Short mmCIF file of C-alpha atoms in Angstrom, two decimals:
data_model
loop_
_atom_site.label_atom_id
_atom_site.label_comp_id
_atom_site.label_asym_id
_atom_site.label_seq_id
_atom_site.Cartn_x
_atom_site.Cartn_y
_atom_site.Cartn_z
CA MET A 1464 46.36 -22.09 -24.30
CA LYS A 1465 44.40 -21.65 -27.53
CA ASP A 1466 40.88 -20.96 -26.30
CA LYS A 1467 39.37 -17.50 -26.22
CA VAL A 1468 37.03 -15.70 -23.87
CA LYS A 1469 34.50 -13.73 -25.91
CA GLY A 1470 32.11 -12.61 -23.21
CA LEU A 1471 34.19 -11.24 -20.36
CA ALA A 1472 32.39 -8.06 -19.24
CA ALA A 1473 31.24 -6.19 -16.12
CA GLY A 1474 33.06 -8.58 -13.83
CA LEU A 1475 30.85 -11.53 -14.81
CA LEU A 1476 31.12 -14.24 -17.42
CA ILE A 1477 27.98 -14.65 -19.54
CA GLY A 1478 27.68 -17.95 -21.34
CA THR A 1479 29.60 -21.16 -20.94
CA LEU A 1480 33.09 -21.22 -19.55
CA ILE A 1481 35.95 -22.36 -21.72
CA THR A 1482 38.86 -24.63 -20.99
CA GLY A 1483 42.49 -23.68 -20.94
CA SER A 1484 44.68 -21.14 -19.18
CA ALA A 1485 45.00 -18.32 -21.72
CA ALA A 1486 42.34 -16.19 -23.35
CA TYR A 1487 41.79 -13.01 -25.29
CA ALA A 1488 39.99 -10.04 -23.74
CA ALA A 1489 36.71 -9.17 -25.45
CA GLY A 1490 37.05 -6.58 -28.19
CA SER A 1491 40.84 -6.61 -28.23
CA SER A 1492 43.79 -8.73 -29.26
CA THR A 1493 45.43 -8.71 -25.83
CA LYS A 1494 46.10 -12.16 -24.46
CA ILE A 1495 45.41 -12.61 -20.76
CA GLU A 1496 46.38 -15.38 -18.34
CA VAL A 1497 43.52 -16.89 -16.37
CA ALA A 1498 43.15 -19.74 -13.90
CA PHE A 1499 40.18 -22.09 -13.52
CA GLN A 1500 39.14 -22.91 -9.98
CA SER A 1501 36.50 -25.07 -8.40
CA VAL A 1502 34.74 -22.69 -6.01
CA LYS A 1503 32.30 -23.50 -3.21
CA TYR A 1504 29.31 -21.12 -3.37
CA MET A 1505 27.35 -20.42 -0.20
CA PHE A 1506 24.05 -18.52 -0.46
CA ASP A 1507 22.75 -17.55 2.98
CA GLY A 1508 24.61 -20.53 4.39
CA VAL A 1509 23.34 -22.98 1.78
CA GLN A 1510 25.86 -24.50 -0.60
CA LYS A 1511 25.03 -24.57 -4.31
CA THR A 1512 26.99 -26.01 -7.19
CA ALA A 1513 27.83 -23.99 -10.28
CA PRO A 1514 27.63 -25.67 -13.70
CA ASP A 1515 31.24 -24.69 -14.47
CA ASN A 1516 34.43 -23.72 -12.73
CA ALA A 1517 35.09 -20.05 -12.03
CA ILE A 1518 37.74 -18.02 -13.83
CA VAL A 1519 40.23 -16.05 -11.75
CA TYR A 1520 41.97 -13.11 -13.38
CA LYS A 1521 44.14 -10.59 -11.51
CA GLY A 1522 42.69 -11.69 -8.20
CA GLN A 1523 39.10 -11.21 -9.38
CA MET A 1524 36.68 -14.12 -9.75
CA TYR A 1525 34.42 -14.38 -12.81
CA ALA A 1526 31.47 -16.74 -12.53
CA PRO A 1527 28.38 -17.49 -14.65
CA VAL A 1528 26.07 -14.55 -14.00
CA LYS A 1529 22.92 -16.62 -14.59
CA PHE A 1530 23.94 -19.08 -11.88
CA ILE A 1531 24.74 -16.30 -9.41
CA ALA A 1532 21.47 -14.46 -10.08
CA GLU A 1533 19.21 -17.48 -9.91
CA SER A 1534 20.94 -18.88 -6.82
CA ALA A 1535 20.30 -15.54 -5.12
CA GLY A 1536 16.60 -15.88 -5.96
CA LYS A 1537 16.66 -13.44 -8.86
CA GLY A 1538 15.55 -13.92 -12.42
CA PHE A 1539 18.09 -13.47 -15.21
CA SER A 1540 17.92 -12.69 -18.91
CA TYR A 1541 20.36 -11.27 -21.42
CA ASP A 1542 19.36 -8.87 -24.18
CA SER A 1543 22.09 -9.46 -26.76
CA LYS A 1544 20.73 -6.80 -29.10
CA ASN A 1545 21.13 -4.04 -26.51
CA HIS A 1546 24.02 -5.71 -24.62
CA THR A 1547 22.04 -5.59 -21.38
CA ALA A 1548 21.97 -8.18 -18.59
CA TRP A 1549 18.77 -8.13 -16.52
CA ILE A 1550 19.02 -9.42 -12.96
CA GLY A 1551 15.75 -9.47 -11.04
CA LYS A 1552 12.76 -7.57 -12.38
CA LYS A 1553 12.90 -6.89 -16.10
CA GLU A 1554 11.32 -3.62 -17.13
CA GLY A 1555 9.82 -2.66 -20.44
CA ALA A 1556 11.46 -0.24 -22.84
CA PHE A 1557 12.38 3.04 -21.16
CA LYS A 1558 14.43 6.17 -21.69
CA TYR A 1559 16.50 7.89 -19.02
CA LEU A 1560 15.24 11.39 -18.32
CA THR A 1561 18.85 12.54 -18.22
CA ASP A 1562 19.36 11.32 -21.79
CA ILE A 1563 16.89 13.81 -23.25
CA SER A 1564 17.36 17.56 -23.48
CA TYR A 1565 15.76 19.65 -20.76
CA ALA A 1566 13.57 22.62 -21.66
CA ARG A 1567 14.91 25.02 -19.03
CA VAL A 1568 16.54 25.26 -15.63
CA ASN A 1569 15.11 27.58 -12.98
CA ALA A 1570 17.90 28.27 -10.51
CA LYS A 1571 20.04 31.17 -9.35
CA TYR A 1572 23.03 29.44 -10.93
CA GLU A 1573 22.55 26.85 -13.66
CA SER A 1574 25.60 24.94 -12.46
CA LEU A 1575 23.81 24.04 -9.21
CA ILE A 1576 21.77 21.50 -11.18
CA ASP A 1577 23.93 18.72 -12.62
CA PHE A 1578 23.48 15.37 -14.32
CA ASN A 1579 24.78 11.91 -13.35
CA GLN A 1580 26.98 13.40 -10.62
CA ASN A 1581 26.71 15.71 -7.63
CA TYR A 1582 28.11 19.24 -7.42
CA GLN A 1583 31.46 17.81 -6.27
CA ARG A 1584 31.71 15.72 -9.46
CA GLN A 1585 31.15 12.49 -7.57
CA LYS A 1586 28.68 9.72 -8.39
CA ILE A 1587 25.23 10.28 -6.92
CA THR A 1588 24.99 8.20 -3.74
CA ILE A 1589 21.98 7.93 -1.41
CA ALA A 1590 22.35 5.88 1.80
CA ASP A 1591 25.28 3.95 0.28
CA ASN A 1592 23.35 3.24 -2.95
CA THR A 1593 25.37 4.57 -5.89
CA TYR A 1594 23.64 5.49 -9.14
CA GLN A 1595 25.01 5.98 -12.64
CA LYS A 1596 22.11 8.21 -13.74
CA GLY A 1597 20.33 11.06 -12.01
CA ILE A 1598 19.71 14.78 -11.54
CA SER A 1599 21.52 16.52 -8.69
CA PHE A 1600 20.33 19.75 -7.04
CA ALA A 1601 22.79 21.66 -4.86
CA TYR A 1602 21.94 24.23 -2.19
CA TYR A 1603 24.65 26.24 -0.47
CA SER A 1604 24.06 27.99 2.82
CA TYR A 1605 25.14 31.38 1.48
CA ASP A 1606 22.53 31.24 -1.29
CA THR A 1607 19.40 32.44 0.52
CA LEU A 1608 17.56 32.93 -2.79
CA GLY A 1609 18.23 29.49 -4.23
CA LYS A 1610 16.09 27.31 -2.02
CA GLN A 1611 13.61 26.22 -4.68
CA PRO A 1612 15.37 25.26 -7.94
CA SER A 1613 13.58 23.30 -10.65
CA ILE A 1614 14.13 21.75 -14.04
CA GLU A 1615 11.59 21.37 -16.85
CA TYR A 1616 11.22 18.87 -19.66
CA ASN A 1617 8.98 18.91 -22.74
CA LEU A 1618 7.45 15.43 -22.68
CA ASN A 1619 4.88 16.37 -25.33
CA GLY A 1620 2.48 13.66 -24.18
CA LYS A 1621 4.82 10.85 -25.31
CA TYR A 1622 5.16 9.05 -21.98
CA LYS A 1623 2.94 7.35 -19.42
CA LYS A 1624 5.13 6.81 -16.36
CA LEU A 1625 8.20 8.28 -14.66
CA THR A 1626 10.02 6.30 -11.98
CA GLY A 1627 13.11 6.84 -9.85
CA PHE A 1628 14.48 7.38 -6.35
CA VAL A 1629 14.67 10.62 -4.38
CA GLY A 1630 16.94 11.39 -1.46
CA ILE A 1631 19.80 13.48 -0.14
CA ASP A 1632 23.25 12.74 -1.46
CA ASP A 1633 25.59 11.15 1.06
CA TYR A 1634 28.03 14.03 0.54
CA THR A 1635 25.72 16.13 2.75
CA LYS A 1636 24.03 13.34 4.71
CA ASN A 1637 24.83 15.00 8.05
CA SER A 1638 22.91 18.17 7.20
CA THR A 1639 20.07 18.95 9.60
CA GLY A 1640 17.98 20.35 6.76
CA SER A 1641 15.37 18.56 4.67
CA VAL A 1642 14.11 18.48 1.11
CA THR A 1643 10.65 18.37 -0.47
CA TYR A 1644 10.30 17.08 -4.04
CA ARG A 1645 7.41 18.15 -6.27
CA PHE A 1646 6.59 16.65 -9.64
CA ILE A 1647 4.39 19.04 -11.60
CA GLY A 1648 2.78 18.31 -14.95
CA ASP A 1649 1.25 21.17 -16.94
CA ASP A 1650 0.95 23.23 -13.73
CA ASN A 1651 -0.79 20.37 -11.87
CA GLU A 1652 0.96 18.79 -8.89
CA LEU A 1653 1.31 15.09 -9.68
CA LEU A 1654 3.32 13.91 -6.67
CA THR A 1655 4.94 15.46 -3.59
CA VAL A 1656 7.52 13.78 -1.37
CA GLU A 1657 8.09 15.77 1.83
CA ASN A 1658 10.65 15.91 4.61
CA VAL A 1659 13.43 13.88 2.97
CA ARG A 1660 16.51 13.95 5.19
CA GLY A 1661 20.15 12.94 4.95
CA GLY A 1662 20.78 9.32 5.81
CA ASP A 1663 17.24 8.29 4.79
CA ASN A 1664 16.99 5.34 2.44
CA PRO A 1665 16.17 6.39 -1.13
CA LYS A 1666 12.43 6.75 -1.62
CA GLN A 1667 11.07 5.12 -4.75
CA VAL A 1668 8.65 7.27 -6.71
CA THR A 1669 6.25 6.51 -9.55
CA VAL A 1670 4.63 9.44 -11.34
CA ASP A 1671 1.77 9.13 -13.82
CA VAL A 1672 2.74 11.45 -16.68
CA THR A 1673 0.10 10.27 -19.15
CA GLY A 1674 -0.67 13.12 -21.53
CA VAL A 1675 1.72 15.54 -19.79
CA LEU A 1676 3.18 18.11 -22.15
CA LYS A 1677 5.62 19.82 -19.77
CA LEU A 1678 7.06 18.24 -16.64
CA LYS A 1679 8.64 20.27 -13.88
CA ILE A 1680 10.72 18.72 -11.09
CA GLU A 1681 10.99 21.17 -8.21
CA VAL A 1682 13.13 20.82 -5.10
CA GLU A 1683 12.49 22.89 -1.98
CA PHE A 1684 15.32 23.07 0.54
CA VAL A 1685 14.55 23.70 4.20
CA SER A 1686 17.70 24.68 6.07
CA GLU A 1687 17.94 26.92 9.12
CA ASP A 1688 21.47 26.05 10.22
CA TYR A 1689 23.30 27.42 7.16
CA GLN A 1690 24.33 23.99 5.98
CA ASP A 1691 24.86 22.81 2.42
CA ILE A 1692 22.46 20.21 1.03
CA PHE A 1693 22.75 18.11 -2.14
CA ALA A 1694 19.47 16.56 -3.27
CA ALA A 1695 19.17 13.92 -5.98
CA PHE A 1696 16.59 12.28 -8.21
CA ALA A 1697 18.29 9.01 -9.16
CA GLU A 1698 17.56 6.47 -11.90
CA PRO A 1699 14.90 8.66 -13.55
CA LYS A 1700 13.20 6.46 -16.17
CA LEU A 1701 10.45 7.40 -18.62
CA PHE A 1702 8.14 4.67 -19.96
CA GLN A 1703 5.93 5.00 -23.00
#
């Protein structure tokens, strides 16, 4: 009854589990009631044993994230300085494109380009993959002049690589239209991804932006059936 949980976050328990049946939520003084349970873990039909019992709180199970990751065949590390848990591939230092100011938007209506959500204020989702970060481009059937919006960023030669995923947001996955993505650096076409359609899995892109001063991301909508299309560039990361 006297022990405390200091690392309860994101639905996973990082660190060693404690004993007892009461704990304090991280960052607050609210006492919570938890139960410790011995859980059988099956990974693709193979049983594995966790180093500690699981914690159950409000019907949710909290287990050691390192054990879960490694048992699933993924590497795990925790960056305590940046409060970031890495499961699987650990990348170098990066900055989200959406976290820096854009230089200009080229669109009939500025509101048709949005950040970290689609035009309907929902999380960007491509083929059931939901993303916290991204740039959304909306095309409406009545807007015959808005088929080729773009957004520009002043990179000023500071970065070497841009990565992310392109696709059509699930909100308009049944559209018969398609989208072409163009990544243009200082008026030179760096990468083109053509004929992206609703329901397609997100396509991973890697763009060499070494020495690029100004980056333009251009989206061309192809729609003949007067249907709305939401395109998205998800998880856009810049690496130095």
